[in-house]
PDB file of C-alpha atoms in Angstrom:
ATOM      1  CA  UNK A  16      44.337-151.556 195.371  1.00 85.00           C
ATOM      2  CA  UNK A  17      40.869-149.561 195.458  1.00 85.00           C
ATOM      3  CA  UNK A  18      39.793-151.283 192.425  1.00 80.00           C
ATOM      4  CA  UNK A  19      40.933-155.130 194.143  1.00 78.00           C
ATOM      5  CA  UNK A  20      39.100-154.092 196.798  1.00 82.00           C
ATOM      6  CA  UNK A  21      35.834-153.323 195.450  1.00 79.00           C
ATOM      7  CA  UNK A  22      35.745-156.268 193.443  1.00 71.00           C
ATOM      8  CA  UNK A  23      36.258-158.515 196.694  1.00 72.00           C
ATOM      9  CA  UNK A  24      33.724-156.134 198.639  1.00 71.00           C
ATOM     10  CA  UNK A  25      31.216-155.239 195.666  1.00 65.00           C
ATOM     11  CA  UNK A  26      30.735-152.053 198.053  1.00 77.00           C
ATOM     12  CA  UNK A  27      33.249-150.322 200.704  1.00 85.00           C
ATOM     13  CA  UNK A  28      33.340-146.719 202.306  1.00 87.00           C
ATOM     14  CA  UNK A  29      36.242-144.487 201.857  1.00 88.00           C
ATOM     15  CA  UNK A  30      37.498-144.805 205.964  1.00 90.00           C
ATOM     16  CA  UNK A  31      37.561-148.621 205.488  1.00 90.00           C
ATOM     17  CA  UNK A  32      39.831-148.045 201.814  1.00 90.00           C
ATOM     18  CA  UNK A  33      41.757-145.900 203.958  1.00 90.00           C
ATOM     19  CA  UNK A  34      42.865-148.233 206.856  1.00 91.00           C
ATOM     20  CA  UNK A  35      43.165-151.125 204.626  1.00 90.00           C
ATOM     21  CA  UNK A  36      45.700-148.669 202.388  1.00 89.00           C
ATOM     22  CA  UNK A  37      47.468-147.158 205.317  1.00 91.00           C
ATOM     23  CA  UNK A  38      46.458-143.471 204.192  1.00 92.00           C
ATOM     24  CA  UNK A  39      44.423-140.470 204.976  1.00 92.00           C
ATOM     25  CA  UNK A  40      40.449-140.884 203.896  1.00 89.00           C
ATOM     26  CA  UNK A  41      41.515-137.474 202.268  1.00 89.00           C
ATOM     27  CA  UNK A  42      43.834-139.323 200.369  1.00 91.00           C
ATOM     28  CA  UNK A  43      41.370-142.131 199.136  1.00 89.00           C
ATOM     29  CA  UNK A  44      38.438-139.299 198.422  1.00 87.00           C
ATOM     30  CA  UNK A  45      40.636-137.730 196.183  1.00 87.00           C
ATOM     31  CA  UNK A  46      41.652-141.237 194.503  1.00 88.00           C
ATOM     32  CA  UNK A  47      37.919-141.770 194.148  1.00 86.00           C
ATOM     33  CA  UNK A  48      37.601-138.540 192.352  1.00 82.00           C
ATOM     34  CA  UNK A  49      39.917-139.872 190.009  1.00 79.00           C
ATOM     35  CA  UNK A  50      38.535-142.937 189.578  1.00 78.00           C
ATOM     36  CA  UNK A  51      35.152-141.831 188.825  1.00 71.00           C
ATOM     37  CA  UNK A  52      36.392-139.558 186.142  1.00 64.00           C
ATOM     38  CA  UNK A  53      38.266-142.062 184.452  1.00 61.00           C
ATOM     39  CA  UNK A  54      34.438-144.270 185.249  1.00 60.00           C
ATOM     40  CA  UNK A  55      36.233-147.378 186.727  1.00 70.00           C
ATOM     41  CA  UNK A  56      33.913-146.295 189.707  1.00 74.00           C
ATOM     42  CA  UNK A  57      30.738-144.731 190.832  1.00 69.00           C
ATOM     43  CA  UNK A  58      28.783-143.768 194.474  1.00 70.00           C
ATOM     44  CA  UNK A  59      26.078-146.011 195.302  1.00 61.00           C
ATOM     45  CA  UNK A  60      24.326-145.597 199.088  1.00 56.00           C
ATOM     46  CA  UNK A  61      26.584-146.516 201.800  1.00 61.00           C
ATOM     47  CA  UNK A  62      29.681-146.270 200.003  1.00 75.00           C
ATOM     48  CA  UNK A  63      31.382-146.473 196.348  1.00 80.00           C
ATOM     49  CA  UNK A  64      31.402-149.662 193.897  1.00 74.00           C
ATOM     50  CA  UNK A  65      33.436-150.677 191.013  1.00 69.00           C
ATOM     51  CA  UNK A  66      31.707-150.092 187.461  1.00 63.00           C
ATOM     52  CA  UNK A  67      30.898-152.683 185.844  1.00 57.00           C
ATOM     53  CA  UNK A  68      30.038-153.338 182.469  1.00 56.00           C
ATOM     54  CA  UNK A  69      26.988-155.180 180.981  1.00 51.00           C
ATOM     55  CA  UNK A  70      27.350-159.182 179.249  1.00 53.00           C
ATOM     56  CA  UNK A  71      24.874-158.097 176.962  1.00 51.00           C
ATOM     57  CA  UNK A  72      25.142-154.244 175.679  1.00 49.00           C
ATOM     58  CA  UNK A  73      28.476-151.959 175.033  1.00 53.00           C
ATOM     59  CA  UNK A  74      28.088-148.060 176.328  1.00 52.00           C
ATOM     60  CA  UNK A  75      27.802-146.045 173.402  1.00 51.00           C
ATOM     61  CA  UNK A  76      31.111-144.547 171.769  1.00 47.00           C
ATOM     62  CA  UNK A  77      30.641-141.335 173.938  1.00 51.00           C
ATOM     63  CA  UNK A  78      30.568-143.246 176.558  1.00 51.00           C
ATOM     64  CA  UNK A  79      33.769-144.863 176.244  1.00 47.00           C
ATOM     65  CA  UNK A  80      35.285-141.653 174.633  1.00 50.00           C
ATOM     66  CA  UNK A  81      35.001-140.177 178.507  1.00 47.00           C
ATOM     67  CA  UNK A  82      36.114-143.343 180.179  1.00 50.00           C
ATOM     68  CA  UNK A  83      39.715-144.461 180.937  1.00 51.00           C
ATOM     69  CA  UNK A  84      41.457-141.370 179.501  1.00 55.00           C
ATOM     70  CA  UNK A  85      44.653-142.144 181.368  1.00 75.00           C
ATOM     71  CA  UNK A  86      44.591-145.887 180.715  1.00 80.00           C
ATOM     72  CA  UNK A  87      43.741-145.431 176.965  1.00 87.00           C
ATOM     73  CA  UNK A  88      47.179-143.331 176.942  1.00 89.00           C
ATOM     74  CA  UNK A  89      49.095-145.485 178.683  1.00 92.00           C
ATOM     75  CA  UNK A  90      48.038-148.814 176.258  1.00 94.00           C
ATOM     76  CA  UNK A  91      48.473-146.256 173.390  1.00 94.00           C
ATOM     77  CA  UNK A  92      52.217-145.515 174.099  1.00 94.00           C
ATOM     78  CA  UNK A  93      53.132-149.289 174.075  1.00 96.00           C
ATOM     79  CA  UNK A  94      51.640-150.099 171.509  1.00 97.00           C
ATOM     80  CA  UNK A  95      53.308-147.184 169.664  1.00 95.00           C
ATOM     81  CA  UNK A  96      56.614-148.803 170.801  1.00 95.00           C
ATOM     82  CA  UNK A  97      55.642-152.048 168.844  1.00 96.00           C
ATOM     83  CA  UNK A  98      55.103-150.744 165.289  1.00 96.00           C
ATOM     84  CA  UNK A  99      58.073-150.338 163.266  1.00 96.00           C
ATOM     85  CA  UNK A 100      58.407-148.064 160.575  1.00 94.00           C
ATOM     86  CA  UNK A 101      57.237-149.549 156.951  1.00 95.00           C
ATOM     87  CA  UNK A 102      54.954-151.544 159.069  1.00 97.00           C
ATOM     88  CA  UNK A 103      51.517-153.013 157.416  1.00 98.00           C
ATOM     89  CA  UNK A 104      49.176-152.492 160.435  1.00 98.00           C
ATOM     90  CA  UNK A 105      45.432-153.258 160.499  1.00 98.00           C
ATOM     91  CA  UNK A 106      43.613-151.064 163.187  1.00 98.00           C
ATOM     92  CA  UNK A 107      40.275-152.340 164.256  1.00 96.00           C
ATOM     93  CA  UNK A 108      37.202-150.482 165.704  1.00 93.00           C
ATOM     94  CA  UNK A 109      37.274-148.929 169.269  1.00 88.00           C
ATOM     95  CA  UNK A 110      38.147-145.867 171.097  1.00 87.00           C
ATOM     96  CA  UNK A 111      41.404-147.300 172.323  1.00 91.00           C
ATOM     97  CA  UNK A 112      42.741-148.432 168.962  1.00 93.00           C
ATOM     98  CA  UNK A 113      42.017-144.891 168.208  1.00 92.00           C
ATOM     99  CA  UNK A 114      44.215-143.487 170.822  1.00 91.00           C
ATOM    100  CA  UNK A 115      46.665-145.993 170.017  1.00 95.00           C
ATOM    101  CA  UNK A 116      46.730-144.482 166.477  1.00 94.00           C
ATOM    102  CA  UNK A 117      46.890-141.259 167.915  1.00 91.00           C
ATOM    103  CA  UNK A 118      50.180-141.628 169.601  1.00 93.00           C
ATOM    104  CA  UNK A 119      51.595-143.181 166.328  1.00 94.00           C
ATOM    105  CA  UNK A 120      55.076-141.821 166.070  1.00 92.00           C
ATOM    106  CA  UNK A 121      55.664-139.134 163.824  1.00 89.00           C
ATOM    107  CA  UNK A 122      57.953-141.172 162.005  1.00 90.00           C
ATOM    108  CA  UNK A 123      55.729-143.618 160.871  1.00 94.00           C
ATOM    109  CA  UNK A 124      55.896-144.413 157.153  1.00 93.00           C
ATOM    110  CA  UNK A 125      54.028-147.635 156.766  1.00 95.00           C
ATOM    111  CA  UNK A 126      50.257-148.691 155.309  1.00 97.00           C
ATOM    112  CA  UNK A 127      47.321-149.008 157.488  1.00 98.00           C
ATOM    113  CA  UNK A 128      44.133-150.535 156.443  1.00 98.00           C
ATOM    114  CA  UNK A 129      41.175-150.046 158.904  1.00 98.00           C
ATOM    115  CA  UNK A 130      36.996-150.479 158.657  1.00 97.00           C
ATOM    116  CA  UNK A 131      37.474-147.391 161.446  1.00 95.00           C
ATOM    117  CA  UNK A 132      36.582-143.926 159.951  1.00 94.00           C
ATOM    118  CA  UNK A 133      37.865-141.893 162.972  1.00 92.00           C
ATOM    119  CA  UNK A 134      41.127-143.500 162.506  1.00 94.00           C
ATOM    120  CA  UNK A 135      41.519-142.319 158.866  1.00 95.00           C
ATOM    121  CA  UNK A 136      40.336-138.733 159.874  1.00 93.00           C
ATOM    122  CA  UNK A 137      43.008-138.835 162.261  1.00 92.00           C
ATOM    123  CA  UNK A 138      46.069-140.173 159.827  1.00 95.00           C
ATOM    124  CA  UNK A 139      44.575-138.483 156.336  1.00 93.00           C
ATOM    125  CA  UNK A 140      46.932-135.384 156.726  1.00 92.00           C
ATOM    126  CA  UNK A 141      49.929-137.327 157.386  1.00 92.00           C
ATOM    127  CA  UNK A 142      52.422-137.530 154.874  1.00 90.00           C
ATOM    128  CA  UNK A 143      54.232-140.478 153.992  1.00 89.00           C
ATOM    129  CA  UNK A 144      51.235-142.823 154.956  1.00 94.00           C
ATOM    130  CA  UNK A 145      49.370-145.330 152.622  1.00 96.00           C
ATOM    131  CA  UNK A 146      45.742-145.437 154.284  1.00 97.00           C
ATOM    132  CA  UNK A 147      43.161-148.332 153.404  1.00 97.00           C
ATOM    133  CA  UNK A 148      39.651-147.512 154.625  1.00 97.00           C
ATOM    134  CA  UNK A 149      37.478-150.961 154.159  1.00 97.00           C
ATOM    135  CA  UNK A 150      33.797-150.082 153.061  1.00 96.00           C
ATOM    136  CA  UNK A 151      30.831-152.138 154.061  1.00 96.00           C
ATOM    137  CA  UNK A 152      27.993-151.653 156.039  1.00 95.00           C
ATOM    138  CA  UNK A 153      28.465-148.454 158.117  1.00 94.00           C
ATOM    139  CA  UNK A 154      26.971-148.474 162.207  1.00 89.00           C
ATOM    140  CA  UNK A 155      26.845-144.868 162.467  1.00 86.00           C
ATOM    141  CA  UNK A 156      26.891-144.640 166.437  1.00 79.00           C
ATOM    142  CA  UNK A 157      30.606-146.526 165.950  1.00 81.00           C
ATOM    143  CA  UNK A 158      31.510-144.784 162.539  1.00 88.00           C
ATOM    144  CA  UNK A 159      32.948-148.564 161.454  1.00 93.00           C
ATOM    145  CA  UNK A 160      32.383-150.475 158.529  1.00 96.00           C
ATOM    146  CA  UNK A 161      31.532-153.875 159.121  1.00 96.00           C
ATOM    147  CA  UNK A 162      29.539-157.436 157.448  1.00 95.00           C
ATOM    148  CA  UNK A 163      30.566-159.553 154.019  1.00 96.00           C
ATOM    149  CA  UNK A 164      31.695-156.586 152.300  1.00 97.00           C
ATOM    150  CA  UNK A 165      34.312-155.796 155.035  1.00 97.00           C
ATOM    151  CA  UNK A 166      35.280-159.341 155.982  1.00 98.00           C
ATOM    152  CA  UNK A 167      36.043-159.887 151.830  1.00 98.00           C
ATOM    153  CA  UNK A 168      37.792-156.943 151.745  1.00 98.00           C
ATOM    154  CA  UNK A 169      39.960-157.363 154.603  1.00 98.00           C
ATOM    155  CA  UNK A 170      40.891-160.845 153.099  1.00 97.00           C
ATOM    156  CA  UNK A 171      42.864-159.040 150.382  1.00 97.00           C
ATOM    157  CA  UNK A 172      45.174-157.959 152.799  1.00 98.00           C
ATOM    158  CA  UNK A 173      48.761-159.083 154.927  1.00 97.00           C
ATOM    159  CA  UNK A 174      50.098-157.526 157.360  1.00 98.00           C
ATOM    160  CA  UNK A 175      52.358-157.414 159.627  1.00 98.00           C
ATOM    161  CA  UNK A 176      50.568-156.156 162.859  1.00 98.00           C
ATOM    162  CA  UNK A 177      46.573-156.287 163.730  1.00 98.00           C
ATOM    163  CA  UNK A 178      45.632-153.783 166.791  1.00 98.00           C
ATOM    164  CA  UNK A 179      42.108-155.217 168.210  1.00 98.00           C
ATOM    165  CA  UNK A 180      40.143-153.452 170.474  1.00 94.00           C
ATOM    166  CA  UNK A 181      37.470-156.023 172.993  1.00 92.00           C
ATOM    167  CA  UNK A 182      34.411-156.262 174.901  1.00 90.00           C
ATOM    168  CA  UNK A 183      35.940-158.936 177.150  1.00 92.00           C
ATOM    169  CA  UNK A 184      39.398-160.216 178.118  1.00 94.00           C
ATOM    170  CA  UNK A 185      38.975-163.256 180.463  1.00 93.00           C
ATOM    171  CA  UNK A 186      41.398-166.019 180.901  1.00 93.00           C
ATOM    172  CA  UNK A 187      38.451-168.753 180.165  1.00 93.00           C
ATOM    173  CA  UNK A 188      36.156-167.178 178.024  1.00 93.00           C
ATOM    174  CA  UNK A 189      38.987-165.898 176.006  1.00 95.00           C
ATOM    175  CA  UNK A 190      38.263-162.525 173.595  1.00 96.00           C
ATOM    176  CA  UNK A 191      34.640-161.415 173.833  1.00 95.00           C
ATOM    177  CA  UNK A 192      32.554-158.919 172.616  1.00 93.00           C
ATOM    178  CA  UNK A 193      28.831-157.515 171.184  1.00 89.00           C
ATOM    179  CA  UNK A 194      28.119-157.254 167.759  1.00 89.00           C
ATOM    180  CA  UNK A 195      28.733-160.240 165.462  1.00 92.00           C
ATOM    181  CA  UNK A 196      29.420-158.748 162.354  1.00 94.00           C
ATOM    182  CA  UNK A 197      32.323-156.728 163.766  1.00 94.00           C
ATOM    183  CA  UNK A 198      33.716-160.283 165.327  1.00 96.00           C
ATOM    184  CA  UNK A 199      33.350-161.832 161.642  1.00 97.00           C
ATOM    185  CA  UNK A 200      35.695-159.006 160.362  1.00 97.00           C
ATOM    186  CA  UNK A 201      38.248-159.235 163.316  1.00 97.00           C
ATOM    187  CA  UNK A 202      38.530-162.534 162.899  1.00 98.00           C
ATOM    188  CA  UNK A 203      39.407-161.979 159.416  1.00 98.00           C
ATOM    189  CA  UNK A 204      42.027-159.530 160.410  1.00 98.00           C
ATOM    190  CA  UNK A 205      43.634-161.683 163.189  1.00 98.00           C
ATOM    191  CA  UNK A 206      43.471-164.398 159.979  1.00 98.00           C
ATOM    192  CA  UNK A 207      45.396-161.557 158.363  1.00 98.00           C
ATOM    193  CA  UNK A 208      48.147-160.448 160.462  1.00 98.00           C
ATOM    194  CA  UNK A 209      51.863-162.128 161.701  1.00 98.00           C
ATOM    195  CA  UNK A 210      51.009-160.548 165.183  1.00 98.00           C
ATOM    196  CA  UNK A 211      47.893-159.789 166.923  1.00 98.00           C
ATOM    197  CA  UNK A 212      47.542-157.557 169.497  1.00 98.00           C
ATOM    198  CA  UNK A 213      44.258-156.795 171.517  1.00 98.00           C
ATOM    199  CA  UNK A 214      44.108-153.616 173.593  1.00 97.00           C
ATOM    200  CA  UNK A 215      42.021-153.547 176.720  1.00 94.00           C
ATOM    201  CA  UNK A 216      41.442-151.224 179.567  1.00 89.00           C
ATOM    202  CA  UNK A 217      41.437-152.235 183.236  1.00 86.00           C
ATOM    203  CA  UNK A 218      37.551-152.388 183.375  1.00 84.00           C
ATOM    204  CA  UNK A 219      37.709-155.006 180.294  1.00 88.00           C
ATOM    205  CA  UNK A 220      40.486-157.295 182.217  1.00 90.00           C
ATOM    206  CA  UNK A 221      38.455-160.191 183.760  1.00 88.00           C
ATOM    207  CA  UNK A 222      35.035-159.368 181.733  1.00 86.00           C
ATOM    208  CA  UNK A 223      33.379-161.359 179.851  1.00 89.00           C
ATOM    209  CA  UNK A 224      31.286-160.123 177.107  1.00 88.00           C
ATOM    210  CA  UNK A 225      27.548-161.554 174.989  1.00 86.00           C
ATOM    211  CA  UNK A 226      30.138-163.245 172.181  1.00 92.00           C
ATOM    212  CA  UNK A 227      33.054-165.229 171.812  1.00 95.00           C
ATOM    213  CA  UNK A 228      35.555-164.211 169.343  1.00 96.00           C
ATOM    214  CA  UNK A 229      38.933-166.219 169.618  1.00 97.00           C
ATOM    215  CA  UNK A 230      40.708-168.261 172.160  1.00 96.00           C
ATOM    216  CA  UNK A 231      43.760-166.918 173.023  1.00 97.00           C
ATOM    217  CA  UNK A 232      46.151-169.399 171.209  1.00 97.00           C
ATOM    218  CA  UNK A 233      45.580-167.039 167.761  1.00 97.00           C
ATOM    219  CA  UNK A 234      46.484-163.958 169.822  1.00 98.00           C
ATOM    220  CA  UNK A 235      50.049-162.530 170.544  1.00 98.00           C
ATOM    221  CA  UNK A 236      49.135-160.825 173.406  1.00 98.00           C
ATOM    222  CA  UNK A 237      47.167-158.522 175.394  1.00 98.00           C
ATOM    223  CA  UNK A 238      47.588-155.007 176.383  1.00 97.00           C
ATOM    224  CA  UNK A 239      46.233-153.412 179.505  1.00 95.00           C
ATOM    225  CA  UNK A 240      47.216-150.439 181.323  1.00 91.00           C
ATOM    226  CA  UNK A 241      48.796-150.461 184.820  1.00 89.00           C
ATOM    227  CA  UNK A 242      45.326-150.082 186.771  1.00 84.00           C
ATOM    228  CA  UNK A 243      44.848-153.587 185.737  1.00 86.00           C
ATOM    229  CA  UNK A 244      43.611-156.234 188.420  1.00 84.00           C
ATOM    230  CA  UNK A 245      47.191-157.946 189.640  1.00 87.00           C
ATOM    231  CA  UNK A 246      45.366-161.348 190.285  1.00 88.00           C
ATOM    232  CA  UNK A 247      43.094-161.287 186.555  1.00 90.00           C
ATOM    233  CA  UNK A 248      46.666-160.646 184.840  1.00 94.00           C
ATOM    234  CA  UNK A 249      48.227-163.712 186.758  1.00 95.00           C
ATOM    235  CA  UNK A 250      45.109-165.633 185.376  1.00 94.00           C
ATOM    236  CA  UNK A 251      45.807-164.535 182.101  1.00 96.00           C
ATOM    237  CA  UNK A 252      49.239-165.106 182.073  1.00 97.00           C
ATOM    238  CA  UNK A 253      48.672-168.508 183.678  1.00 96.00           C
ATOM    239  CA  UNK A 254      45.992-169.456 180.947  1.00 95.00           C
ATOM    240  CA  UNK A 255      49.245-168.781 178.598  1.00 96.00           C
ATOM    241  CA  UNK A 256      47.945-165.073 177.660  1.00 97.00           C
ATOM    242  CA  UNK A 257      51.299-162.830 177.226  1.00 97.00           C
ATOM    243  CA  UNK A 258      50.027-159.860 178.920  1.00 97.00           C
ATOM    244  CA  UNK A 259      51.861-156.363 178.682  1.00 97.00           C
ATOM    245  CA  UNK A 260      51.190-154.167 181.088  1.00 96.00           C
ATOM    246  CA  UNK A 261      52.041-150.525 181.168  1.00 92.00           C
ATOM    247  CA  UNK A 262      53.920-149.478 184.322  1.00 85.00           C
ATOM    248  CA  UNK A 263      52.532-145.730 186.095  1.00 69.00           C
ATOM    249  CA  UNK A 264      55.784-143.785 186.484  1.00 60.00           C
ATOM    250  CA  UNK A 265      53.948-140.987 187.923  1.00 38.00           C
ATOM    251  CA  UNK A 266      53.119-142.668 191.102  1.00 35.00           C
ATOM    252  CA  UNK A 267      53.495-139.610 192.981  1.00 36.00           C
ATOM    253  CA  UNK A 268      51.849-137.258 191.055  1.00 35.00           C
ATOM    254  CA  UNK A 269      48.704-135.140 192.105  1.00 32.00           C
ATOM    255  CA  UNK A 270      45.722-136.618 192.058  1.00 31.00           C
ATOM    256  CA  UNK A 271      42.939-134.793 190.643  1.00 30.00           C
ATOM    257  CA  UNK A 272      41.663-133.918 194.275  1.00 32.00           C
ATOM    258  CA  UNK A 273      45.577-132.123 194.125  1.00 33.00           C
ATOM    259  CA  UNK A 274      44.736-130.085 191.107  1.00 32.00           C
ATOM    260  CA  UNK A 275      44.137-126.186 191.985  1.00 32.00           C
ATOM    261  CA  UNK A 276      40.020-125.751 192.619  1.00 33.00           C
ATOM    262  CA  UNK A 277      39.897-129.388 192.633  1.00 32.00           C
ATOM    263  CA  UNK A 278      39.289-129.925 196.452  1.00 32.00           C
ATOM    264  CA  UNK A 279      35.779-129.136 196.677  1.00 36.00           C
ATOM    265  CA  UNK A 280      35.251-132.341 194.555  1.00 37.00           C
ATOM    266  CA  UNK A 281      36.306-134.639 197.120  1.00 39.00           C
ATOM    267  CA  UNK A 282      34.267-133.370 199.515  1.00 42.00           C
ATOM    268  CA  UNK A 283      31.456-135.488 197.547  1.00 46.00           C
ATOM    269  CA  UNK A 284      33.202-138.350 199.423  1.00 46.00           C
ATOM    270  CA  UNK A 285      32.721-137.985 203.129  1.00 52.00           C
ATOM    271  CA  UNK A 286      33.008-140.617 205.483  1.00 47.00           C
ATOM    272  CA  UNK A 287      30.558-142.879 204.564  1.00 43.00           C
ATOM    273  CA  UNK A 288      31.166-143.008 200.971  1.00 40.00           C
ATOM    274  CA  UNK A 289      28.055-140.925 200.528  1.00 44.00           C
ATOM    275  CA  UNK A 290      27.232-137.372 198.581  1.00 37.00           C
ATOM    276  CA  UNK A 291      27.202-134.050 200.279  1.00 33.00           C
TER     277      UNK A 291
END
């Protein structure tokens, strides 16, 4: 509701997120906390705004490594739920397809062929596993291979299941994102695979990023995490998009405001949405 909010407002202070929420401004100050840890928000004078990302430039890996933690997870274990074992899955470049290989069951005895060199690090020592890392040009701040080399290489291959990461998941402008020769090779995996997933964090829901890749007719569906904007996923959906969404089952849980030594933090919230 914070995050609706701020993108109706573009700026708000905590005592107004509290009435409109029916809680205590304690309570939204240590939502914000959260928030800003997970980088969906940050303080700006007079209040706190929704982060936004650029049309024209991605934040670096690190960047994204820090941001969305819990969402990341949450996309991660559904899309764990939708690989079968003896699966032939094709993992593309991006923090949250490396999560999502991360939560890979333990089970899992299947191929994957990736341009992603984190994702191999993380699967080499796993038994049972047939791992295809596709060379080409390497962009050392991703650690991906990408251009002709890995678009031929990748057209050697069928699988069963392609995970995607994006720049941009809008109901219009379809899948978006930066560098070109990383679309040329996704589009030769989503050429490659029965089903095509892309993965994408609240922040990307409703963004639009510098290039097009694919309308959303070649794509199965999307996967977001349960921070998503209500209203963008109703776009999506109504654009034809099959969107699943993760559900939060911990509702209730602390906030990390709750968390022992924690309080002090919230305090950088005080009534006007300001720093102390």
């Amino acid at each position: 509701m914070i995050l609706r909010l701020l993108e109706e407002r573009e700026v708000a202070r905590p005592a107004f997120l509290a009435e409109q929420a029916g809680v205590s401004v304690e309570t939204i100050r240590r939502d914000l906390v959260s928030l800003e840890q997970e980088g969906a928000v940050h303080r700006v004078y007079g209040g706190v705004a929704r982060a936004r990302l650029s049309h024209s430039s991605e934040p670096s890996r690190a960047e994204r490594l820090a941001l969305q933690g819990g969402a990341k997870a949450e996309i991660a274990a559904l899309v764990s739920g939708l690989i079968d074992d003896g699966d032939t899955v094709i993992f593309d470049v991006g923090t949250t397809v490396e999560m999502c290989v991360q939560a890979l069951a333990s089970s899992f005895h299947g191929r994957v062929i990736t341009n992603n060199v984190p994702v191999v690090t993380r699967l080499v020592t796993r038994p049972g596993l047939d791992i295809h890392l596709l060379g080409g040009h390497v962009r050392p701040d991703e650690l991906s291979c990408s251009g002709p080399d890995t678009v031929a290489l990748v057209k050697q291959f069928h699988a069963d299941k392609a995970i995607l990461g994006s720049g941009g998941v809008h109901p219009q402008a379809g899948l978006t994102d930066y560098d070109l020769d990383e679309i040329a090779v996704r589009l030769a995996m989503i050429d490659a695979a029965q089903q095509v997933y892309v993965v994408a964090d609240a922040i990307k829901i409703g963004h639009v990023a510098l290039r097009k890749v694919c309308d959303w007719d070649r794509i199965t569906a999307v996967i977001t995490d349960s921070a998503a904007d209500a209203e963008q996923v109703t776009r999506l959906r109504e654009a034809g998009v099959e969107v699943l969404q993760a559900r939060s089952d911990d509702a209730d849980a602390p906030t990390a405001g709750d968390a022992q030594g924690a309080a002090p933090l919230s305090a950088r919230y005080d009534d006007d949405g300001g720093s102390r």
